[in-house]
Amino acid sequence: MCTAATYKTKDFYFGRTLDYEFSYGDEITITPRNYVFNLRHMGTLSKHYALIGMAHVAGDYPLYYDAINEKGLGMAGLNFVGNAVYNEVEEGRENVAQFEFIPWILGKCATVKEARELLSRINLVKTPFSEQLPCAQLHWIIADKEGAIVVESMADGFHVWDDPAGVLTNNPPFDQQMFMLNNYMHLSPKQPENYFSDQLGLKAYSRGMGALGLPGDLSSASRFARVAYVREHSFSGESEAESVSQFFHILGSVDQQRGCCEVEPGKYEITLYSSCCNGDKGIYYYTTYENHQISAVDMHHEDLDGAALVRYPVLQGEKIYMQN
């Protein structure tokens, strides 16, 4: 399971948690403008915007989980098991394989508005990357500083939803997630007032009681409500350090700890990594389950006119600062 969110101060920030029981060997990967994507049904994509994000690189091909391009457009794929349905190749359409979707959008679009227009021509197809890496069942959030959309390919059609909450988790479908936020409209960061009875001397006995009823379990529907609430009420200064720190605190509200979500005997889902991209500066920040120190890679420190992938290993191992 995973959670993605947007945040805006002076700059635009986009990121996600990736929650799973094991890692495929992920790397922070920069795809420069002249790297050639050999597409399965659409020829080649050889001139495109540069990207930075987290990817599993298979045979020199970046399979991105999440990324942001040099123009500040971000995109992330999240598990959508049981609901995602992809199509057969259709003549006359832009047939994009599911695993090509992130580079196709981020390579060609500078804004959510441009992505919407491109999405109107896409046929998202079920061609797998390989026998060893079949199609993942995903849906996607696409966002820039002006707003966000969610893309879902399902049995009943291809949906592009406006995402005013600026968040995405997993099942159920996005429109149902948004509807269920109605259950929490009474929540507030302020202390509650007594509407129960004017005959009873009821009063708040603790700070934070305005958020009583905010779900705390690990289900995707509960994580959607929780991170939407936390994001909506988050406040920070506009400096880079304050903004990045606050973004990781937003994602921290839905961290998964080892032992709390058993997927099979002895195996547990954990938050493998959390990411925060500054879309204006092209910096990819991240933490991992084993390393809470924020690490960063700046795409603009690399040759973005190159043709070869630039790959950085994920830094593991807890970094503890001793003060004495």
Short mmCIF file of C-alpha atoms in Angstrom, two decimals:
data_model
loop_
_atom_site.label_atom_id
_atom_site.label_comp_id
_atom_site.label_asym_id
_atom_site.label_seq_id
_atom_site.Cartn_x
_atom_site.Cartn_y
_atom_site.Cartn_z
CA MET A 1 0.00 0.00 0.00
CA CYS A 2 1.14 3.57 -0.60
CA THR A 3 0.19 7.19 -0.08
CA ALA A 4 0.95 10.21 -2.30
CA ALA A 5 0.44 13.90 -1.54
CA THR A 6 1.12 17.42 -2.77
CA TYR A 7 2.11 20.48 -0.73
CA LYS A 8 2.76 24.09 -1.60
CA THR A 9 4.58 26.89 0.17
CA LYS A 10 6.81 29.19 -1.90
CA ASP A 11 7.64 26.13 -4.02
CA PHE A 12 5.63 23.07 -5.09
CA TYR A 13 6.31 19.72 -3.44
CA PHE A 14 5.19 16.26 -4.51
CA GLY A 15 5.95 12.86 -3.04
CA ARG A 16 4.78 9.56 -1.69
CA THR A 17 5.36 6.64 0.62
CA LEU A 18 6.01 3.21 -0.87
CA ASP A 19 4.71 0.54 1.48
CA TYR A 20 5.55 -3.08 0.69
CA GLU A 21 7.13 -6.16 2.24
CA PHE A 22 10.31 -6.11 0.10
CA SER A 23 12.27 -3.88 -2.26
CA TYR A 24 13.12 -4.58 -5.91
CA GLY A 25 16.42 -2.74 -5.54
CA ASP A 26 15.29 0.83 -6.13
CA GLU A 27 17.52 3.73 -7.12
CA ILE A 28 17.13 7.48 -7.47
CA THR A 29 17.27 7.72 -11.24
CA ILE A 30 17.73 10.74 -13.51
CA THR A 31 16.67 10.29 -17.12
CA PRO A 32 18.28 13.06 -19.22
CA ARG A 33 16.61 14.66 -22.22
CA ASN A 34 18.30 12.51 -24.85
CA TYR A 35 17.89 9.08 -23.29
CA VAL A 36 15.97 6.95 -25.80
CA PHE A 37 12.84 5.18 -24.62
CA ASN A 38 12.15 2.29 -26.98
CA LEU A 39 8.38 2.06 -26.77
CA ARG A 40 6.53 -1.18 -27.42
CA HIS A 41 3.88 0.24 -29.75
CA MET A 42 4.84 3.88 -30.39
CA GLY A 43 8.35 3.80 -31.85
CA THR A 44 10.87 5.76 -29.79
CA LEU A 45 10.70 8.71 -27.42
CA SER A 46 14.14 10.22 -27.91
CA LYS A 47 13.62 13.94 -27.16
CA HIS A 48 11.78 14.66 -23.94
CA TYR A 49 11.89 16.50 -20.64
CA ALA A 50 14.43 15.28 -18.09
CA LEU A 51 13.05 13.26 -15.16
CA ILE A 52 14.16 12.44 -11.63
CA GLY A 53 12.52 9.88 -9.38
CA MET A 54 12.63 6.49 -7.74
CA ALA A 55 12.90 3.58 -10.17
CA HIS A 56 13.79 -0.06 -10.51
CA VAL A 57 16.19 -0.12 -13.45
CA ALA A 58 15.79 -3.30 -15.51
CA GLY A 59 18.04 -3.76 -18.52
CA ASP A 60 18.91 -0.03 -18.52
CA TYR A 61 15.19 0.85 -18.56
CA PRO A 62 13.87 2.96 -15.64
CA LEU A 63 10.63 1.55 -14.23
CA TYR A 64 9.57 4.60 -12.25
CA TYR A 65 7.42 4.40 -9.13
CA ASP A 66 7.30 8.18 -8.88
CA ALA A 67 9.07 11.03 -10.64
CA ILE A 68 9.01 14.71 -11.40
CA ASN A 69 10.21 16.38 -14.59
CA GLU A 70 12.31 19.48 -15.10
CA LYS A 71 9.15 21.58 -15.61
CA GLY A 72 7.73 20.67 -12.20
CA LEU A 73 5.13 18.09 -13.21
CA GLY A 74 5.02 15.08 -10.88
CA MET A 75 3.48 11.62 -11.23
CA ALA A 76 3.26 8.53 -9.05
CA GLY A 77 1.75 5.08 -9.51
CA LEU A 78 0.04 3.43 -6.53
CA ASN A 79 -1.36 -0.06 -6.09
CA PHE A 80 -4.93 -0.47 -7.33
CA VAL A 81 -5.25 -4.24 -7.08
CA GLY A 82 -8.54 -5.73 -8.22
CA ASN A 83 -9.71 -2.57 -9.97
CA ALA A 84 -7.04 -1.75 -12.56
CA VAL A 85 -7.87 -3.03 -16.05
CA TYR A 86 -5.73 -2.30 -19.12
CA ASN A 87 -6.64 -2.65 -22.80
CA GLU A 88 -5.59 -4.46 -25.93
CA VAL A 89 -3.68 -2.50 -28.59
CA GLU A 90 -6.11 -0.45 -30.67
CA GLU A 91 -5.28 0.86 -34.13
CA GLY A 92 -5.39 4.64 -34.46
CA ARG A 93 -4.75 5.30 -30.77
CA GLU A 94 -1.61 6.20 -28.82
CA ASN A 95 -1.02 2.73 -27.37
CA VAL A 96 1.07 3.22 -24.24
CA ALA A 97 2.10 0.20 -22.18
CA GLN A 98 1.33 0.49 -18.49
CA PHE A 99 5.04 0.54 -17.53
CA GLU A 100 5.69 3.37 -20.05
CA PHE A 101 2.96 5.60 -18.65
CA ILE A 102 5.05 7.76 -16.28
CA PRO A 103 7.85 8.58 -18.79
CA TRP A 104 5.27 9.09 -21.55
CA ILE A 105 3.41 11.74 -19.54
CA LEU A 106 6.37 13.38 -17.83
CA GLY A 107 8.53 13.25 -20.94
CA LYS A 108 5.98 15.13 -23.06
CA CYS A 109 3.97 17.34 -20.67
CA ALA A 110 4.96 20.41 -18.68
CA THR A 111 1.66 20.90 -16.82
CA VAL A 112 -1.43 19.04 -15.65
CA LYS A 113 -3.35 20.89 -18.37
CA GLU A 114 -1.08 19.44 -21.06
CA ALA A 115 -1.34 15.99 -19.44
CA ARG A 116 -5.14 16.13 -19.64
CA GLU A 117 -4.95 16.79 -23.36
CA LEU A 118 -2.50 13.92 -23.91
CA LEU A 119 -4.64 11.58 -21.81
CA SER A 120 -7.57 12.13 -24.16
CA ARG A 121 -5.63 10.26 -26.88
CA ILE A 122 -4.06 7.47 -24.81
CA ASN A 123 -4.98 3.81 -24.90
CA LEU A 124 -3.33 2.28 -21.83
CA VAL A 125 -2.44 -1.29 -22.79
CA LYS A 126 -1.56 -4.41 -20.85
CA THR A 127 1.71 -5.27 -22.59
CA PRO A 128 4.06 -6.45 -19.80
CA PHE A 129 7.65 -5.29 -19.46
CA SER A 130 8.79 -8.92 -19.32
CA GLU A 131 7.69 -12.35 -18.15
CA GLN A 132 9.43 -11.70 -14.87
CA LEU A 133 7.82 -8.24 -14.47
CA PRO A 134 4.14 -8.47 -15.44
CA CYS A 135 1.80 -5.49 -15.43
CA ALA A 136 1.36 -3.92 -12.00
CA GLN A 137 -2.21 -3.01 -11.09
CA LEU A 138 -1.94 0.73 -10.52
CA HIS A 139 -3.68 4.07 -10.63
CA TRP A 140 -1.83 7.38 -10.81
CA ILE A 141 -1.75 10.90 -9.42
CA ILE A 142 -0.42 13.67 -11.70
CA ALA A 143 0.21 17.07 -10.16
CA ASP A 144 1.79 20.48 -10.59
CA LYS A 145 1.65 23.72 -8.61
CA GLU A 146 -1.80 24.49 -10.03
CA GLY A 147 -3.56 21.26 -9.08
CA ALA A 148 -3.79 17.48 -9.32
CA ILE A 149 -5.67 14.77 -11.18
CA VAL A 150 -6.06 11.01 -10.69
CA VAL A 151 -6.04 8.53 -13.59
CA GLU A 152 -7.77 5.15 -13.30
CA SER A 153 -8.15 2.55 -16.03
CA MET A 154 -10.97 0.20 -15.00
CA ALA A 155 -13.42 -2.29 -16.45
CA ASP A 156 -15.99 0.50 -16.86
CA GLY A 157 -13.61 2.81 -18.71
CA PHE A 158 -10.73 5.27 -18.47
CA HIS A 159 -11.29 7.91 -15.79
CA VAL A 160 -9.54 11.21 -15.18
CA TRP A 161 -10.66 12.72 -11.88
CA ASP A 162 -9.95 16.18 -10.46
CA ASP A 163 -8.16 15.76 -7.12
CA PRO A 164 -8.89 18.80 -4.94
CA ALA A 165 -7.61 16.94 -1.87
CA GLY A 166 -4.15 16.57 -3.46
CA VAL A 167 -3.75 13.01 -2.14
CA LEU A 168 -4.04 9.42 -3.34
CA THR A 169 -3.84 6.03 -1.63
CA ASN A 170 -5.13 2.69 -2.99
CA ASN A 171 -8.57 1.08 -3.08
CA PRO A 172 -11.44 1.84 -3.40
CA PRO A 173 -11.65 3.95 -6.60
CA PHE A 174 -10.88 7.63 -6.20
CA ASP A 175 -14.44 8.95 -6.46
CA GLN A 176 -15.46 6.69 -3.56
CA GLN A 177 -12.49 7.87 -1.50
CA MET A 178 -13.54 11.48 -2.01
CA PHE A 179 -17.16 10.69 -1.13
CA MET A 180 -16.13 9.07 2.14
CA LEU A 181 -14.48 12.32 3.25
CA ASN A 182 -18.05 13.45 3.97
CA ASN A 183 -17.83 11.23 7.05
CA TYR A 184 -15.15 13.51 8.49
CA MET A 185 -16.46 16.99 7.69
CA HIS A 186 -16.92 17.70 11.41
CA LEU A 187 -13.21 17.32 12.21
CA SER A 188 -11.23 20.42 13.12
CA PRO A 189 -7.82 21.38 14.51
CA LYS A 190 -9.72 23.59 16.99
CA GLN A 191 -11.12 22.36 20.28
CA PRO A 192 -14.70 21.05 20.01
CA GLU A 193 -17.76 22.84 21.37
CA ASN A 194 -20.52 21.11 23.29
CA TYR A 195 -23.42 20.57 20.89
CA PHE A 196 -24.46 17.36 22.66
CA SER A 197 -26.64 19.06 25.30
CA ASP A 198 -26.85 22.48 26.92
CA GLN A 199 -28.10 20.69 30.03
CA LEU A 200 -24.87 18.77 30.53
CA GLY A 201 -21.62 20.35 31.55
CA LEU A 202 -19.53 18.63 28.89
CA LYS A 203 -16.09 20.00 28.13
CA ALA A 204 -12.90 19.02 26.37
CA TYR A 205 -10.48 17.25 28.69
CA SER A 206 -7.52 17.04 26.29
CA ARG A 207 -5.94 18.93 23.46
CA GLY A 208 -6.66 17.64 19.95
CA MET A 209 -10.23 16.51 20.59
CA GLY A 210 -11.45 18.39 17.53
CA ALA A 211 -10.01 15.53 15.48
CA LEU A 212 -11.80 12.76 17.39
CA GLY A 213 -12.99 10.26 14.79
CA LEU A 214 -10.01 10.65 12.45
CA PRO A 215 -9.17 7.03 11.51
CA GLY A 216 -5.88 5.64 12.71
CA ASP A 217 -5.74 2.20 11.09
CA LEU A 218 -3.57 1.23 8.12
CA SER A 219 -6.28 0.62 5.52
CA SER A 220 -6.05 2.68 2.34
CA ALA A 221 -9.41 4.37 2.96
CA SER A 222 -8.31 5.43 6.45
CA ARG A 223 -4.91 6.60 5.22
CA PHE A 224 -6.64 8.67 2.54
CA ALA A 225 -8.77 10.46 5.13
CA ARG A 226 -5.87 10.93 7.55
CA VAL A 227 -3.34 12.34 5.11
CA ALA A 228 -6.02 14.55 3.48
CA TYR A 229 -6.80 16.00 6.91
CA VAL A 230 -3.16 16.47 7.88
CA ARG A 231 -2.25 18.01 4.51
CA GLU A 232 -5.24 20.36 4.57
CA HIS A 233 -4.27 21.77 7.96
CA SER A 234 -0.49 21.69 7.61
CA PHE A 235 1.36 24.92 8.14
CA SER A 236 5.04 25.70 7.83
CA GLY A 237 7.45 28.44 6.95
CA GLU A 238 8.37 28.89 3.28
CA SER A 239 12.07 28.06 3.48
CA GLU A 240 13.27 24.89 1.81
CA ALA A 241 14.19 23.21 5.09
CA GLU A 242 10.86 24.08 6.73
CA SER A 243 8.84 23.02 3.69
CA VAL A 244 10.64 19.71 3.19
CA SER A 245 10.47 18.93 6.90
CA GLN A 246 6.74 19.60 6.98
CA PHE A 247 6.13 17.44 3.91
CA PHE A 248 7.83 14.48 5.57
CA HIS A 249 5.70 15.07 8.66
CA ILE A 250 2.58 14.93 6.45
CA LEU A 251 3.66 11.57 5.05
CA GLY A 252 4.71 10.47 8.53
CA SER A 253 1.06 10.50 9.56
CA VAL A 254 0.61 7.31 7.50
CA ASP A 255 3.93 5.52 8.15
CA GLN A 256 3.70 1.73 8.36
CA GLN A 257 5.78 0.07 11.08
CA ARG A 258 7.12 -3.47 10.80
CA GLY A 259 4.89 -5.91 12.60
CA CYS A 260 1.59 -4.03 12.24
CA CYS A 261 0.52 -5.24 8.78
CA GLU A 262 1.18 -8.94 8.21
CA VAL A 263 0.89 -9.99 4.55
CA GLU A 264 1.85 -13.61 5.20
CA PRO A 265 3.35 -15.43 8.19
CA GLY A 266 6.52 -13.64 9.21
CA LYS A 267 6.32 -11.00 6.45
CA TYR A 268 5.18 -7.46 7.11
CA GLU A 269 4.45 -4.43 4.99
CA ILE A 270 6.56 -1.41 5.94
CA THR A 271 7.19 2.06 4.56
CA LEU A 272 10.22 1.23 2.43
CA TYR A 273 10.77 4.87 1.53
CA SER A 274 9.14 8.28 1.61
CA SER A 275 9.92 10.87 -1.04
CA CYS A 276 9.54 14.62 -1.41
CA CYS A 277 10.29 16.33 -4.73
CA ASN A 278 10.71 20.07 -5.04
CA GLY A 279 9.13 20.61 -8.46
CA ASP A 280 10.56 24.10 -8.83
CA LYS A 281 14.15 23.16 -8.02
CA GLY A 282 14.27 19.57 -9.32
CA ILE A 283 15.50 18.11 -6.02
CA TYR A 284 14.46 14.60 -4.94
CA TYR A 285 14.52 14.13 -1.15
CA TYR A 286 13.92 10.78 0.50
CA THR A 287 14.06 8.78 3.71
CA THR A 288 13.93 5.00 4.16
CA TYR A 289 12.71 2.63 6.84
CA GLU A 290 16.30 2.07 7.97
CA ASN A 291 17.50 5.66 7.47
CA HIS A 292 15.44 8.58 8.77
CA GLN A 293 18.05 11.15 7.76
CA ILE A 294 16.79 13.11 4.76
CA SER A 295 18.99 12.47 1.70
CA ALA A 296 18.73 14.37 -1.58
CA VAL A 297 19.71 14.28 -5.25
CA ASP A 298 19.57 17.46 -7.39
CA MET A 299 18.85 16.76 -11.06
CA HIS A 300 20.41 20.06 -12.08
CA HIS A 301 23.80 18.92 -10.80
CA GLU A 302 23.87 16.43 -13.68
CA ASP A 303 24.15 16.81 -17.46
CA LEU A 304 20.48 16.91 -18.45
CA ASP A 305 21.39 16.95 -22.14
CA GLY A 306 23.02 13.54 -21.84
CA ALA A 307 21.75 10.21 -23.15
CA ALA A 308 22.61 7.81 -20.30
CA LEU A 309 20.73 7.21 -17.07
CA VAL A 310 22.24 8.65 -13.89
CA ARG A 311 21.66 6.34 -10.93
CA TYR A 312 22.20 6.79 -7.21
CA PRO A 313 21.79 3.96 -4.71
CA VAL A 314 19.34 4.44 -1.87
CA LEU A 315 21.30 5.20 1.30
CA GLN A 316 20.44 2.73 4.05
CA GLY A 317 21.52 2.35 7.66
CA GLU A 318 20.31 4.65 10.44
CA LYS A 319 22.36 7.84 10.86
CA ILE A 320 22.49 8.89 14.51
CA TYR A 321 24.10 12.18 15.48
CA MET A 322 25.86 11.95 18.84
CA GLN A 323 25.88 15.28 20.66
CA ASN A 324 28.45 14.39 23.33
#
